[in-house]
Short mmCIF file of C-alpha atoms in Angstrom, two decimals:
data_model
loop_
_atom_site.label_atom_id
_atom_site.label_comp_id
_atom_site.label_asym_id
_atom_site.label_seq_id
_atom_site.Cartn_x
_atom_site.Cartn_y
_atom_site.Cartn_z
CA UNK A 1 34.44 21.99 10.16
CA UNK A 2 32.80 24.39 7.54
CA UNK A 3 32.12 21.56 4.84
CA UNK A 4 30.72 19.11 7.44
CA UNK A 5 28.40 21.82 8.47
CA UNK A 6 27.57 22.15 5.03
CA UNK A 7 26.90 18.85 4.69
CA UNK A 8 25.06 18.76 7.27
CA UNK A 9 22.72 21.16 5.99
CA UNK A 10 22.50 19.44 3.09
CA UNK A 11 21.30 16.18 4.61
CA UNK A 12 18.81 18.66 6.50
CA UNK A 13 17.62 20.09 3.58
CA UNK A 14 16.91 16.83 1.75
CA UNK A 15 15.22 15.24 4.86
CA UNK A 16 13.02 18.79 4.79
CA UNK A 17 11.87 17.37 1.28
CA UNK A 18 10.40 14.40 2.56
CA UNK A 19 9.15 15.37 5.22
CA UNK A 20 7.33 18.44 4.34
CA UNK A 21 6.26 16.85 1.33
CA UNK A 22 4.23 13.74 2.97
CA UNK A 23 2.79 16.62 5.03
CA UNK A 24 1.40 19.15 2.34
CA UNK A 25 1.08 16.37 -0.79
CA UNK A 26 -2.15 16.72 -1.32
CA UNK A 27 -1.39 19.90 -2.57
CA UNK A 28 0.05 18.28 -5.68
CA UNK A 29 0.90 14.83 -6.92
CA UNK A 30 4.28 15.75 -7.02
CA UNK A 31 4.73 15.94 -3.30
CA UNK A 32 2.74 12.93 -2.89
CA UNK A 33 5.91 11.40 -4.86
CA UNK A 34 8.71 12.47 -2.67
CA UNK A 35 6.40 11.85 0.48
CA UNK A 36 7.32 8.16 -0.20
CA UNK A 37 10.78 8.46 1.70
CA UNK A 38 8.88 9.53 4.46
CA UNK A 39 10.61 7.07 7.11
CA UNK A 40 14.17 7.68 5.38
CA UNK A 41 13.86 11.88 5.90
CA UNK A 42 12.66 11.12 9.51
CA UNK A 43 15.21 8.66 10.41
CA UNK A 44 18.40 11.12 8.47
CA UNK A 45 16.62 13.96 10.86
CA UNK A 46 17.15 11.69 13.77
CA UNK A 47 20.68 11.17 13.05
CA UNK A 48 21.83 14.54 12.16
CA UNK A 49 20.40 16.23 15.05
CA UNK A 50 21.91 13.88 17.22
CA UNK A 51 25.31 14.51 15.24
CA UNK A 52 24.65 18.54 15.33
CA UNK A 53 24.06 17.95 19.32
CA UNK A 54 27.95 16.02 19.12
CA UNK A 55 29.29 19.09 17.08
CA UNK A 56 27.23 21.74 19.43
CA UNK A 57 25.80 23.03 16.42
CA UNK A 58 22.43 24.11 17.69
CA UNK A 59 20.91 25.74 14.83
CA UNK A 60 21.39 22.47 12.78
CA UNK A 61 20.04 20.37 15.73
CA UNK A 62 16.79 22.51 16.51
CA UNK A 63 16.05 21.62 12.51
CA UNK A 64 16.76 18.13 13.13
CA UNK A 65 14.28 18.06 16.04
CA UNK A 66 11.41 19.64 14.46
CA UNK A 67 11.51 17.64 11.53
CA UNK A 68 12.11 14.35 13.67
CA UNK A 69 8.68 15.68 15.49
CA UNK A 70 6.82 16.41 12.13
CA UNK A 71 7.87 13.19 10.59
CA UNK A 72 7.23 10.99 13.68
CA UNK A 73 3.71 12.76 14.25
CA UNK A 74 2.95 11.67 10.42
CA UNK A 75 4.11 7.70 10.97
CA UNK A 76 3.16 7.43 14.45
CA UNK A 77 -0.60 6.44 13.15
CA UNK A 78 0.72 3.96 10.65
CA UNK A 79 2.69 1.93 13.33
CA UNK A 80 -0.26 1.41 16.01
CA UNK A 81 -1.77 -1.81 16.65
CA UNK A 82 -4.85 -3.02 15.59
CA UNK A 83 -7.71 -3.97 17.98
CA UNK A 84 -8.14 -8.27 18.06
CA UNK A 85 -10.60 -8.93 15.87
CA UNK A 86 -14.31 -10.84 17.28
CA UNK A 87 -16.25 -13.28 14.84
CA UNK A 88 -14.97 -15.58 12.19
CA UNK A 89 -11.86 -14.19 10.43
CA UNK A 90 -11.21 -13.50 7.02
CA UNK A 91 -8.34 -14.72 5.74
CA UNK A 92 -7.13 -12.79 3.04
CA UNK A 93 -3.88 -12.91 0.27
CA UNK A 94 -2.83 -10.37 -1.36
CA UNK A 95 0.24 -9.98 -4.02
CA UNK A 96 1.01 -8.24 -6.97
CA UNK A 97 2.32 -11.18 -9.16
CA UNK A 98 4.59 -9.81 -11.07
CA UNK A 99 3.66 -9.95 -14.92
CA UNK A 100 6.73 -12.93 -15.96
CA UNK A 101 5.72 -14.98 -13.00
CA UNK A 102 3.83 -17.79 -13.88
CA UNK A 103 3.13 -18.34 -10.17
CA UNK A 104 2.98 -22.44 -10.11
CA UNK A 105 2.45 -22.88 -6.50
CA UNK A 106 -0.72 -20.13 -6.54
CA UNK A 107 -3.26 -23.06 -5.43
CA UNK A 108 -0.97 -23.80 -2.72
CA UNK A 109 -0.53 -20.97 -1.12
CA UNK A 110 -4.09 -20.33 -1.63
CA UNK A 111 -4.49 -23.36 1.07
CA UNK A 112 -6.45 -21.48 4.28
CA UNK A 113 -7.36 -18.13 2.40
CA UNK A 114 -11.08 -17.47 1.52
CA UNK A 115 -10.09 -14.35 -0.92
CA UNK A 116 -7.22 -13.35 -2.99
CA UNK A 117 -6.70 -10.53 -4.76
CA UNK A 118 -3.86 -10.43 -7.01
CA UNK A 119 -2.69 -8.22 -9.59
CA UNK A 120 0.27 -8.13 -12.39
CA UNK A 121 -1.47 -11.85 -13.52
CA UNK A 122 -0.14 -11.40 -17.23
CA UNK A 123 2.30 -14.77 -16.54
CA UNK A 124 -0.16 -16.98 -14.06
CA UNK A 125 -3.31 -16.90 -16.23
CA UNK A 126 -2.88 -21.19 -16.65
CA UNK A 127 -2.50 -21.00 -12.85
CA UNK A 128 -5.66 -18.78 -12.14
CA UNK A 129 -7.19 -21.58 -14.45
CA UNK A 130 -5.57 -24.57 -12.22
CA UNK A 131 -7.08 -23.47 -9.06
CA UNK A 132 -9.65 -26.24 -7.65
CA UNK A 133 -12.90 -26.23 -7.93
CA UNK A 134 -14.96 -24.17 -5.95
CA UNK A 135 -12.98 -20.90 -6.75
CA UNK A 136 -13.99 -17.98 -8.23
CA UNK A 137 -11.75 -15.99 -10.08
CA UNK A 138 -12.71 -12.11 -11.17
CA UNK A 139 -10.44 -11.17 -13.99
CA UNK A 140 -9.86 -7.86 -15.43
CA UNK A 141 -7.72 -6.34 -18.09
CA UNK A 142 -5.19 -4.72 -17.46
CA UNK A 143 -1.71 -2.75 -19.29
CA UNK A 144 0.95 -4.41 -20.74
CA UNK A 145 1.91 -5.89 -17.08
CA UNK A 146 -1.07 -7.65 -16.55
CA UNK A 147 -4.62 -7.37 -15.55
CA UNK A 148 -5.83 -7.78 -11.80
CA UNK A 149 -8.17 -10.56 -10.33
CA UNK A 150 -9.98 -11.48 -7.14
CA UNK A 151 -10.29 -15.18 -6.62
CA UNK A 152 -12.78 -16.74 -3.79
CA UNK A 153 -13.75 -19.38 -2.34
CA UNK A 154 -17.35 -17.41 -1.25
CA UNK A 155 -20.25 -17.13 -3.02
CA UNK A 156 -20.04 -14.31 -5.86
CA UNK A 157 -22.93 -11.78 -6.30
CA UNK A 158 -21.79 -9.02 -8.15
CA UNK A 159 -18.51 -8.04 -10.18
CA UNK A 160 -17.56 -5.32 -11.76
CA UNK A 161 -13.91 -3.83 -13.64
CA UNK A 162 -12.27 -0.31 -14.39
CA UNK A 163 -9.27 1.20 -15.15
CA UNK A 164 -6.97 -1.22 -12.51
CA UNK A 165 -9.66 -2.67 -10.68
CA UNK A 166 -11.01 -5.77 -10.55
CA UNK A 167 -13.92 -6.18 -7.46
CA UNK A 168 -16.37 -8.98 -6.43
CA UNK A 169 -19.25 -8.86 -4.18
CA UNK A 170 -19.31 -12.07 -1.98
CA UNK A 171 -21.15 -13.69 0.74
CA UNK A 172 -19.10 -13.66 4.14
CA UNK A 173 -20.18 -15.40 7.57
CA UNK A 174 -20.15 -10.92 8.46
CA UNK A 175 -22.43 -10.58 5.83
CA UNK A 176 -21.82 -8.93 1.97
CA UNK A 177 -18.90 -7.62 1.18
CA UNK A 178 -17.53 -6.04 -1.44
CA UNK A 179 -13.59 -6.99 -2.24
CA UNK A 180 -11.69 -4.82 -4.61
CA UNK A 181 -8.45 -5.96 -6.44
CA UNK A 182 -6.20 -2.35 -7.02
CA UNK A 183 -3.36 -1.87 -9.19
CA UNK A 184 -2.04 2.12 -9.03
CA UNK A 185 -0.09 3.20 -12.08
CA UNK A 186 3.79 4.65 -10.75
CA UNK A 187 3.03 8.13 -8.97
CA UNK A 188 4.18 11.90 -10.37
CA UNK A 189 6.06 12.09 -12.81
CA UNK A 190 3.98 9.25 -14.39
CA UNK A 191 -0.22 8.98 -14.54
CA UNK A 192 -1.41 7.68 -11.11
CA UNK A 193 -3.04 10.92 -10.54
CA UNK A 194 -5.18 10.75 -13.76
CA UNK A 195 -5.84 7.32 -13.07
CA UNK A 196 -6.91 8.10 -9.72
CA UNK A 197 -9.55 10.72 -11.29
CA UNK A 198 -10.73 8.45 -13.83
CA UNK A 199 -11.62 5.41 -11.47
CA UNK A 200 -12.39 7.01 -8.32
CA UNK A 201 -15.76 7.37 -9.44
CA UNK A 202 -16.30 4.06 -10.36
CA UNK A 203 -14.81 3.03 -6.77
CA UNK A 204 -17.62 4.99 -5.02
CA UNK A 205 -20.50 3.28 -6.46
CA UNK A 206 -19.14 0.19 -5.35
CA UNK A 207 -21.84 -1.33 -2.71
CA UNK A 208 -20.73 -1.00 0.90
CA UNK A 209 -19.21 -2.42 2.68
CA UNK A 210 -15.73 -2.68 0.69
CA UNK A 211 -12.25 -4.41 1.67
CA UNK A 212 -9.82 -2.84 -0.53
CA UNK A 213 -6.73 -4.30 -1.25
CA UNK A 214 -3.59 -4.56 -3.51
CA UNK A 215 -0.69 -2.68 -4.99
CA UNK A 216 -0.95 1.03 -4.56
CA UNK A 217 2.51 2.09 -6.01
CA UNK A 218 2.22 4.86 -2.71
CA UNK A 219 2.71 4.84 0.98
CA UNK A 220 -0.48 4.50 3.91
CA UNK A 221 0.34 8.04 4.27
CA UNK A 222 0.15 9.37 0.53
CA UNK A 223 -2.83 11.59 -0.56
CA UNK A 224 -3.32 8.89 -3.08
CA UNK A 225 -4.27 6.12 -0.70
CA UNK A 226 -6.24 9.03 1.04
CA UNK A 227 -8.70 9.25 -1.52
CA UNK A 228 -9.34 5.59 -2.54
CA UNK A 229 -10.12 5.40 1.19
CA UNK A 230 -12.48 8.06 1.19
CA UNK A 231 -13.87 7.13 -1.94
CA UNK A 232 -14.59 3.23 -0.66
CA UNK A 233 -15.43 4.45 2.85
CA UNK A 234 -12.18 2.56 4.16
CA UNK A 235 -8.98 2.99 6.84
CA UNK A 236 -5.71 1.46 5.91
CA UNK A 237 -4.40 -1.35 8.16
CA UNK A 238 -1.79 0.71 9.88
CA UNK A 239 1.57 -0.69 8.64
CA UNK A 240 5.02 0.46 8.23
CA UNK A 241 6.09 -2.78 6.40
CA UNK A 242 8.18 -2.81 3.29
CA UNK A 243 6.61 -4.78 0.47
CA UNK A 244 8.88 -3.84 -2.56
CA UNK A 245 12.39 -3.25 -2.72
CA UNK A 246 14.59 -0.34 -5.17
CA UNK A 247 18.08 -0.49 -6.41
CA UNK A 248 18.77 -4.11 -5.41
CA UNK A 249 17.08 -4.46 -2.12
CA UNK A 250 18.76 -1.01 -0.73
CA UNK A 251 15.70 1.19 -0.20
CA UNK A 252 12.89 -0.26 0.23
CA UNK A 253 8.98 0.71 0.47
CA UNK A 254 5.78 -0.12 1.62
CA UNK A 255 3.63 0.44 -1.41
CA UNK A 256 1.23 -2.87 -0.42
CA UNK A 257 -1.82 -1.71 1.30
CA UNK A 258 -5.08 -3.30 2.66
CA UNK A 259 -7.78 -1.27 3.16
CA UNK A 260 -11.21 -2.34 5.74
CA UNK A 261 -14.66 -0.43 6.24
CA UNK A 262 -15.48 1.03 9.40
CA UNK A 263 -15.23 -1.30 12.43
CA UNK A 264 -13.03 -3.86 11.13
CA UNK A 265 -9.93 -4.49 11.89
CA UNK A 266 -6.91 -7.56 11.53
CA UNK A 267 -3.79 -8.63 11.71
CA UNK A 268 -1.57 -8.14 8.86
CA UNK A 269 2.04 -9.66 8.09
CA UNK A 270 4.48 -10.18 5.45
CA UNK A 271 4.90 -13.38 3.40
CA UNK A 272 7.57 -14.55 0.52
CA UNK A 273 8.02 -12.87 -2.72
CA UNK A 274 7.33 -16.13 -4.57
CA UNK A 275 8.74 -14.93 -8.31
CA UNK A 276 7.92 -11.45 -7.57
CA UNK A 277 9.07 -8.10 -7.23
CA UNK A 278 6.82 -7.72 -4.26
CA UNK A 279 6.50 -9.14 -1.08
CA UNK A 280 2.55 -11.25 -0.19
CA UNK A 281 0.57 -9.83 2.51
CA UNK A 282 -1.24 -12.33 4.31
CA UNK A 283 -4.33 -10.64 6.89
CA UNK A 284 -7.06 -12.18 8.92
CA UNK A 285 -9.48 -9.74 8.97
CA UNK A 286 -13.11 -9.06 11.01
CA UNK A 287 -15.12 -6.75 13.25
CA UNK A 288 -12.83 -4.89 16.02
CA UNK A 289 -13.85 -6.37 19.62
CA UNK A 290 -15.32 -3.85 21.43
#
C-alpha cells in the first residue's frame, strides 16, 4: 500500500507540473513549455483523485480535486462554442505542409476556400506555382523547413514578411482584412521566445483588422499565443483539437491555431493530414450574430 501511495504522489506531482505551469507561464518560457500537457495533467488529476477516493486516501484526493478545478477552469474557455456567424463566410485553409511534401492535390483541396495560409512550403513550391489562375500566392522565406505563404483568391492590397510570417491585405465582401500566415519556432528549450520578441513588433503594425492563422508550435492557452493575440488585436477560435501527433500518434497536441479580430467568430474543424505531420484546419469564418 506504501509504494502505490507513492506512486500516487508521484502521478500528483507530475500533473502539479502541468497544471501550475499553463497557469503561471508567462512567468517564463519555460513554463509555457510544460503548459502544453495541459489536458494530460488535468485528465491524470481526474483519475487519481478518483483512485485516492477508492483507496480512502484523502490527502491525495483533495490534491487531485484542486488541480482537476485549476486545470478545468484553464480549458473550460478553450472548449466553448462559438456564436453562428451572420454575413458571407470566409472560408479559410490552413496547414503546415510539412517541408518533404510536395502537396500534389493543393489546388484541389483549395476547391471552396477563398484564403490559405500554409506554412513548411519547402517541398510544394511547383504546386503553389500550379494553382489556377486567379490566385494569389504571398511567399516568404523561411528556415531550412520551408518558408510560409498566404494564397487567395481576393484581391491583394498590401503584403508584407518577417521572421515566420508571411501576411496579405485583401479585399473581403466584410471589408479589408489583413491575413497573416505564422510559423512559431519549437518552444523553451529552443528560440520561440526570441522569435516571438523579434516579430511581435512587426505583427503590430500590421493594419487592422487581422485573421491570424497557422502553426504556433504552442497550445490556445500558452503565453505565446497570448501575445501574438494581443499584438494583432485577436481571440483564438476556442478549440481543444489535436492537430499534431508525438511518439507515433500516442500524445498528441493542438499546436494549430486560428486567430479572428474582435466580433468575428466561425466554425472550425479538422481535416486530413495530406503528406503531413499535421492535421488541416478548415474554418468558415465572419461577424458573430448578435
Amino acid at each position: 500500500m506504501a509504494f502505490l501511495r507513492g506512486l500516487v504522489w508521484l502521478g500528483l506531482c507530475a500533473a502539479a507540473v502541468t497544471v501550475l505551469a499553463a497557469l503561471w507561464s508567462g512567468l517564463h518560457p519555460a513554463l509555457d513549455s510544460f503548459g502544453v500537457w495541459l489536458v494530460y495533467g488535468t485528465g491524470m488529476a481526474l483519475a487519481l483523485a478518483v483512485l485516492c477516493l477508492l483507496l480512502r486516501h484523502w490527502a491525495g484526493a483533495a490534491m487531485g480535486g484542486l488541480l482537476l478545478l485549476v486545470g478545468t477552469v484553464q480549458l473550460a474557455p478553450h472548449a466553448r462554442a462559438f456564436g453562428a456567424t451572420e454575413g458571407d463566410a470566409l472560408r479559410v485553409l490552413q496547414h503546415n505542409l510539412k517541408y518533404l511534401n510536395a502537396a500534389p492535390d493543393l489546388a484541389d483541396r483549395l476547391q471552396g476556400v477563398e484564403i490559405a495560409t500554409l506554412q513548411e512550403v519547402k517541398a510544394a513550391q511547383a504546386s503553389l506555382d500550379a494553382l489556377p489562375e486567379g490566385w494569389t500566392v504571398i511567399l516568404c522565406p523561411g528556415t531550412r523547413v520551408g518558408g510560409q505563404a498566404v494564397a487567395t483568391v481576393l484581391p491583394v492590397t498590401e503584403t508584407g514578411c518577417a521572421r515566420g510570417v508571411a501576411w496579405a491585405r485583401v479585399e473581403t465582401p466584410e471589408g479589408p482584412f489583413s491575413v497573416v500566415s505564422l510559423h512559431l519556432n519549437w518552444p523553451w528549450p529552443f528560440n520561440q521566445a526570441q522569435q516571438l520578441e523579434e516579430i511581435l513588433p512587426d505583427l503590430s503594425e500590421v493594419p487592422r483588422p487581422i485573421l491570424v492563422a497557422g502553426d504556433f508550435n504552442q497550445t490556445p492557452w500558452s503565453a505565446a499565443v497570448a501575445r501574438v493575440a494581443e499584438a494583432t488585436g485577436t481571440t483564438p477560435l476556442p478549440d481543444l483539437r489535436p492537430t499534431f501527433a508525438l511518439d507515433g500518434g500516442v500524445l498528441r497536441v493542438n499546436i494549430d491555431h486560428i486567430l479572428v479580430p474582435d466580433g468575428w467568430g466561425g466554425q472550425v474543424a479538422l481535416a486530413q493530414t495530406e503528406g503531413s505531420d499535421h492535421a488541416a484546419l478548415r474554418a468558415q469564418l465572419g461577424p458573430v450574430a448578435p
